Short mmCIF file of C-alpha atoms in Angstrom, two decimals:
data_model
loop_
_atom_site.label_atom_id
_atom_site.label_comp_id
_atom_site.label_asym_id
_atom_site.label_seq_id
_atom_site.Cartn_x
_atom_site.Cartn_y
_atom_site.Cartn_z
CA UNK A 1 -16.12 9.00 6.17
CA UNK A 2 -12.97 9.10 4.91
CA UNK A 3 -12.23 8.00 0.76
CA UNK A 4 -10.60 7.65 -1.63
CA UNK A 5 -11.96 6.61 -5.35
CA UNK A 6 -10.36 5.98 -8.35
CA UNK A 7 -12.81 5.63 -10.46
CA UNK A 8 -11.36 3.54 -13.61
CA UNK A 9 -10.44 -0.19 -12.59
CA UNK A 10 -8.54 -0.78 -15.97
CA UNK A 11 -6.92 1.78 -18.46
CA UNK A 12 -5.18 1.05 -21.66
CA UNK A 13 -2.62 3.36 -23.35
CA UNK A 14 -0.55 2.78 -26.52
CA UNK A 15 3.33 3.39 -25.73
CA UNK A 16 4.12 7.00 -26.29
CA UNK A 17 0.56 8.43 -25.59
CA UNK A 18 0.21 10.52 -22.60
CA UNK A 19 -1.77 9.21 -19.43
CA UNK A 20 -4.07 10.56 -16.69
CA UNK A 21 -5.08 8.19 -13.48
CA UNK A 22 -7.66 10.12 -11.93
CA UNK A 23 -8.36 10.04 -8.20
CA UNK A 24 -10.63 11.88 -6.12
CA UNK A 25 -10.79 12.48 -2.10
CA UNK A 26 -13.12 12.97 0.88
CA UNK A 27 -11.91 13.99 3.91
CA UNK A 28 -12.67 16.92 5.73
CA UNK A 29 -9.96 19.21 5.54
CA UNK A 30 -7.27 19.00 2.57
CA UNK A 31 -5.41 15.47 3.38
CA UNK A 32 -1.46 14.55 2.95
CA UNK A 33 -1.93 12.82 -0.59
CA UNK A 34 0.03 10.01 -2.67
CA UNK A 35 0.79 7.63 -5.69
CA UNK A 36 2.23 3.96 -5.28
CA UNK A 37 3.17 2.09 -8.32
CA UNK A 38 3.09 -1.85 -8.04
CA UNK A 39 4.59 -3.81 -10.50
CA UNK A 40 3.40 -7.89 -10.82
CA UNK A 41 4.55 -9.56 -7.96
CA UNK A 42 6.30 -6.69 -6.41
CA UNK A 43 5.54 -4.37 -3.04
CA UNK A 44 3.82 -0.86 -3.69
CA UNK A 45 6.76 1.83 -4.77
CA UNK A 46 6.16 5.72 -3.78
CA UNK A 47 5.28 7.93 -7.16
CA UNK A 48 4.71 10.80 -5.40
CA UNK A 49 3.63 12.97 -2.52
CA UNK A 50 1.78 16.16 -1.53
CA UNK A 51 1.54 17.71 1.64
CA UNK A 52 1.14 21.32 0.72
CA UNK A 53 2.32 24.35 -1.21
CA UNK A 54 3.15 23.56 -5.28
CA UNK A 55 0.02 22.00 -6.33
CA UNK A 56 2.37 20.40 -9.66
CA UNK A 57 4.66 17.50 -7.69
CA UNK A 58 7.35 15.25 -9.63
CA UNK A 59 7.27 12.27 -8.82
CA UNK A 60 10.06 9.33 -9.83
CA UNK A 61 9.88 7.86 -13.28
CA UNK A 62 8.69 10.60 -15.29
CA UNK A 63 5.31 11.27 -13.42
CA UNK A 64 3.85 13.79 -12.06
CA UNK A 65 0.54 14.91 -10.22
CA UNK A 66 -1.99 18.15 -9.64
CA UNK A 67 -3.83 18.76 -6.69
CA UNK A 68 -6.59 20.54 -7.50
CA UNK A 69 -8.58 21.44 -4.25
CA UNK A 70 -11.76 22.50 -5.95
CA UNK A 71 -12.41 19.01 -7.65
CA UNK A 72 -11.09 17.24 -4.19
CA UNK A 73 -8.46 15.26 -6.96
CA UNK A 74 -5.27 14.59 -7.33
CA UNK A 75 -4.77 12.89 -10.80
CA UNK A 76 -1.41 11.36 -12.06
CA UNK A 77 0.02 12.12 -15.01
CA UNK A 78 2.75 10.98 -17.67
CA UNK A 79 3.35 12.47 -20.73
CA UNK A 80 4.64 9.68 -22.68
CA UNK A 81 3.75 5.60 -21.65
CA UNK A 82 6.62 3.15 -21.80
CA UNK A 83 5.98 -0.56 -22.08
CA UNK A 84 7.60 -1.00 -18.41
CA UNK A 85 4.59 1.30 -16.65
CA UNK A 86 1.79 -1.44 -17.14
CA UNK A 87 1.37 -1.87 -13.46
CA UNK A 88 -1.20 -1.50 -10.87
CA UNK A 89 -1.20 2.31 -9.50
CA UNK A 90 -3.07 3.11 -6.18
CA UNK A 91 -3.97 6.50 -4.85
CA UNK A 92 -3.81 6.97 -1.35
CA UNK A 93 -4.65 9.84 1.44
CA UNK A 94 -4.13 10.64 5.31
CA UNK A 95 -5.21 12.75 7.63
CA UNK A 96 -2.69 16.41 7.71
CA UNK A 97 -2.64 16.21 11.59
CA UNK A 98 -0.96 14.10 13.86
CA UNK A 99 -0.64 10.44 12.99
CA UNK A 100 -3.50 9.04 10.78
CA UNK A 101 -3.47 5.77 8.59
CA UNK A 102 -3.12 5.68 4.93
CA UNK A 103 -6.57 5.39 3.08
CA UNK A 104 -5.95 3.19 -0.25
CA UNK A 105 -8.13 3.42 -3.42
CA UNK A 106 -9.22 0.31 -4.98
CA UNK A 107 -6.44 1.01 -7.71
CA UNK A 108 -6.25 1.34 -11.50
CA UNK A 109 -4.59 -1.48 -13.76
CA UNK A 110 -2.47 0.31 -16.79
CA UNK A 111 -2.26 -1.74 -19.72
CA UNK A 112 0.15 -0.58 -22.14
CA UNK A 113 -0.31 -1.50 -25.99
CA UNK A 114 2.62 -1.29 -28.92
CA UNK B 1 19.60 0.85 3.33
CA UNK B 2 18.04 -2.75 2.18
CA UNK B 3 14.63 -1.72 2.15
CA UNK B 4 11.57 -3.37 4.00
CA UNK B 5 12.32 -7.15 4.28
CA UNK B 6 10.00 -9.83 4.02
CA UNK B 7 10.27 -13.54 4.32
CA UNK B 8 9.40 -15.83 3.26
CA UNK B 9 8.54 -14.42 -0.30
CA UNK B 10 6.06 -17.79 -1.06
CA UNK B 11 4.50 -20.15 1.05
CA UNK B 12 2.40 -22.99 0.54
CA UNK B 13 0.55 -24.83 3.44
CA UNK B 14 -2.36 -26.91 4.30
CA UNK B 15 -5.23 -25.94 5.96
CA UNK B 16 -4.84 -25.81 9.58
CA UNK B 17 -1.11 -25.73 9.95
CA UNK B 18 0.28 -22.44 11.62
CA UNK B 19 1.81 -20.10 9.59
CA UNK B 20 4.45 -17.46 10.54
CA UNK B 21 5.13 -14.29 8.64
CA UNK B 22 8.36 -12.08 8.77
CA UNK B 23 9.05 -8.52 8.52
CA UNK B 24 11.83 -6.84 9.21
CA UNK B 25 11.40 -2.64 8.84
CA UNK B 26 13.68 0.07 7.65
CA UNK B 27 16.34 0.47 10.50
CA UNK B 28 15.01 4.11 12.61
CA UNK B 29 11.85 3.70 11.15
CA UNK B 30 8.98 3.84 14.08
CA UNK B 31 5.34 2.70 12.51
CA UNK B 32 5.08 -0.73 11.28
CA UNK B 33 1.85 -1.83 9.22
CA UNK B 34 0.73 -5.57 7.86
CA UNK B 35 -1.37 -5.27 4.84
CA UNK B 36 -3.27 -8.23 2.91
CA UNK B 37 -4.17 -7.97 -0.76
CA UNK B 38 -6.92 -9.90 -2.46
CA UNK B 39 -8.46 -9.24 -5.79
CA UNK B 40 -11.96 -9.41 -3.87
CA UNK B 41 -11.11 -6.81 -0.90
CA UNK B 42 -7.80 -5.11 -2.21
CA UNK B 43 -5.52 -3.92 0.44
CA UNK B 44 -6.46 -4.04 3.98
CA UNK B 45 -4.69 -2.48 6.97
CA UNK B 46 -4.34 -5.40 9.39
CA UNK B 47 -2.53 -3.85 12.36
CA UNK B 48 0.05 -1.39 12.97
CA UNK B 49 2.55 -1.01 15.20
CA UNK B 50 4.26 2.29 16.59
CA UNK B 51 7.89 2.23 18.69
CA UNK B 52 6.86 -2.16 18.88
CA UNK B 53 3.82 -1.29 20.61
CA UNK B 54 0.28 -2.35 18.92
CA UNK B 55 -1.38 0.57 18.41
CA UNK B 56 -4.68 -0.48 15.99
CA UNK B 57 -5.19 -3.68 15.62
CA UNK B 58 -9.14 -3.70 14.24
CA UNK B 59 -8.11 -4.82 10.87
CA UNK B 60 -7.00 -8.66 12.44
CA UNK B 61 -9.89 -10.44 10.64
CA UNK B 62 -10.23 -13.21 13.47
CA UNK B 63 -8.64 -14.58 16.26
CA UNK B 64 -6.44 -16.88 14.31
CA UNK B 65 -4.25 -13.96 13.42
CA UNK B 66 -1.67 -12.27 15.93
CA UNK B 67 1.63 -10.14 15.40
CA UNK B 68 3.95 -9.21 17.64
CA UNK B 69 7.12 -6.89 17.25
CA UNK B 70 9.61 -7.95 20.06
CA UNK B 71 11.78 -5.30 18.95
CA UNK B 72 12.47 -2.32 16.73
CA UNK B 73 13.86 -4.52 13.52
CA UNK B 74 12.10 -7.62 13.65
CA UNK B 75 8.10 -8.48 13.28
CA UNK B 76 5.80 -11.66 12.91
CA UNK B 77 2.44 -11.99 11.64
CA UNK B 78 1.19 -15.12 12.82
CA UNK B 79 -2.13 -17.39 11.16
CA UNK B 80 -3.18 -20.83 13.80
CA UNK B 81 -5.11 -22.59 12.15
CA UNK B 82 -4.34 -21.70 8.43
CA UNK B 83 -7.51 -21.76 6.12
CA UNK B 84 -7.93 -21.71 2.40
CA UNK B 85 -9.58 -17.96 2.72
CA UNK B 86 -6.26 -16.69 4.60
CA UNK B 87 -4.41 -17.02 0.80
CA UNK B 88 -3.28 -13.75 -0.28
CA UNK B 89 -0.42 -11.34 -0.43
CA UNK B 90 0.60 -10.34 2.83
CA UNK B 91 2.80 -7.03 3.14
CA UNK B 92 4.74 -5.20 5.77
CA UNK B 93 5.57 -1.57 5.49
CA UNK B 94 7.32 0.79 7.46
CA UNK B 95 7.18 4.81 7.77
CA UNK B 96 9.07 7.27 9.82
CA UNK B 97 6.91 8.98 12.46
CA UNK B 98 3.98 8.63 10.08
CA UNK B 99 4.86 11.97 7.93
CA UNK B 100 6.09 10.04 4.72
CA UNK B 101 4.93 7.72 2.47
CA UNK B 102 5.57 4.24 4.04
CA UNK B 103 7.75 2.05 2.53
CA UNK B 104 6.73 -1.31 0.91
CA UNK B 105 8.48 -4.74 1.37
CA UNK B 106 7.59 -6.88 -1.83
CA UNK B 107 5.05 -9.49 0.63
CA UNK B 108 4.66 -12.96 1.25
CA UNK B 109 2.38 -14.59 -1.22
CA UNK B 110 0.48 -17.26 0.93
CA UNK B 111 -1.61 -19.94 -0.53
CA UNK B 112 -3.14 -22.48 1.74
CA UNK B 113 -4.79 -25.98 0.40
#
C-alpha cells in the first residue's frame, strides 16, 4: 500500500541550529512528493515540491529538500531555525500518473528553543 | 487571489443540531477536497470533488455527513445530527487539475457539546 512515514512525532532545535525532518515513501514507482508547514491554528502552507529532475528543491522560507531515490526519502532541511518555524510539518506523496490523492504522514511537531 | 476560503472559522454546537460547513476554492481551480484533523487520526481525506462532481467519497465517516458543490466557487460540508466525536478541524483545499500541491484554507474548528 501506499505510505508515507515520518518517523519523529516531536523534534526540538535551539534557534540557529540547522534541522532535518526526515520522511520516507512507499509507493511503487517514484511518487510526486511534498512539504506543508502548519502553523497553530492555521491551514497547511506548501514548503516544497518534487516531481522530477533536480533532486535539491527550494522551497519558501529558507527550506529546502533531497530526494534521494535509493533510501525512498525525501527529508527537509533548514540550515538555520528561527523562533517563527515551531510548527507542525507534514510530508506528503501522490501517485506520478494521472490524478491520484495526496497521502499525508502523521507529521512532525518542531519545537524551537532560545 | 484570496486564497481558499472557509467559514465559519469556529463553531460551537450541541449535540444533534445540524451543522453546515463552507468552502469556497481558488477561482479556476478544478479538485476540491474536505479534510478533518484530530490529534487521534490526523488528517483524513473526507471526499473530493472534481469540475463539482463527487468523485471519492469513501472517507465520509457515516451517513450524517454529506457535501455538495452546486457550483465551481462555492461548497458545503454538511453534519445532521452533530455528535461530540464530529469535533475537529475541518479543512477545504483546492488544486488545479491535481498536478500541484493543493492549496489550504485555514478550517473550521468545530466543537460540539
Amino acid at each position: 500500500a501506499q505510505s508515507v512515514t515520518q518517523p519523529d512525532i516531536h523534534i526540538t532545535v535551539s534557534e540557529g541550529a540547522s534541522l532535518e525532518l526526515r520522511c520516507n515513501y512507499s509507493y511503487g514507482a517514484t511518487p510526486y512528493l511534498f512539504w506543508y508547514v502548519q502553523s497553530p491554528g492555521q491551514g497547511l502552507q506548501l514548503l516544497l515540491k518534487y516531481f522530477s529532475g533536480d533532486t535539491l528543491v527550494q522551497g519558501i522560507k529558507g527550506f529546502e529538500a533531497e530526494f534521494k531515490r535509493s533510501q525512498s526519502s525525501f527529508n527537509l532541511r533548514k540550515p538555520s531555525v528561527h523562533w517563527s518555524d515551531a510548527a507542525e510539518y507534514f510530508c506528503a506523496a501522490r501517485g506520478n500518473t494521472g490524478f491520484q490523492k495526496l497521502v499525508f504522514g502523521t507529521g512532525t511537531r518542531l519545537l524551537v528553543s532560545p | 487571489d484570496a486564497g481558499v476560503i472557509q467559514s465559519p472559522r469556529h463553531e460551537v454546537t450541541e449535540m444533534g443540531q445540524e451543522v453546515t460547513l463552507r468552502c469556497k476554492p481558488i477561482s479556476g481551480h478544478d479538485y476540491l477536497f474536505w479534510y478533518r484533523q484530530t490529534m487521534m487520526r490526523g488528517l483524513e481525506l473526507l471526499i473530493y470533488f472534481n469540475n463539482n462532481v463527487p468523485i471519492d467519497d469513501s472517507g465520509m465517516p457515516e451517513d450524517r455527513f454529506s457535501a455538495k458543490m452546486p457550483n465551481a466557487s462555492f461548497s458545503t460540508l454538511k453534519i445532521q445530527p452533530s455528535e461530540p466525536r464530529d469535533s475537529a478541524v475541518y479543512f477545504c483545499a483546492s488544486s488545479l487539475a491535481g498536478n500541484y500541491g493543493y492549496t489550504f484554507g485555514s478550517g473550521t474548528r468545530l466543537t460540539v457539546v
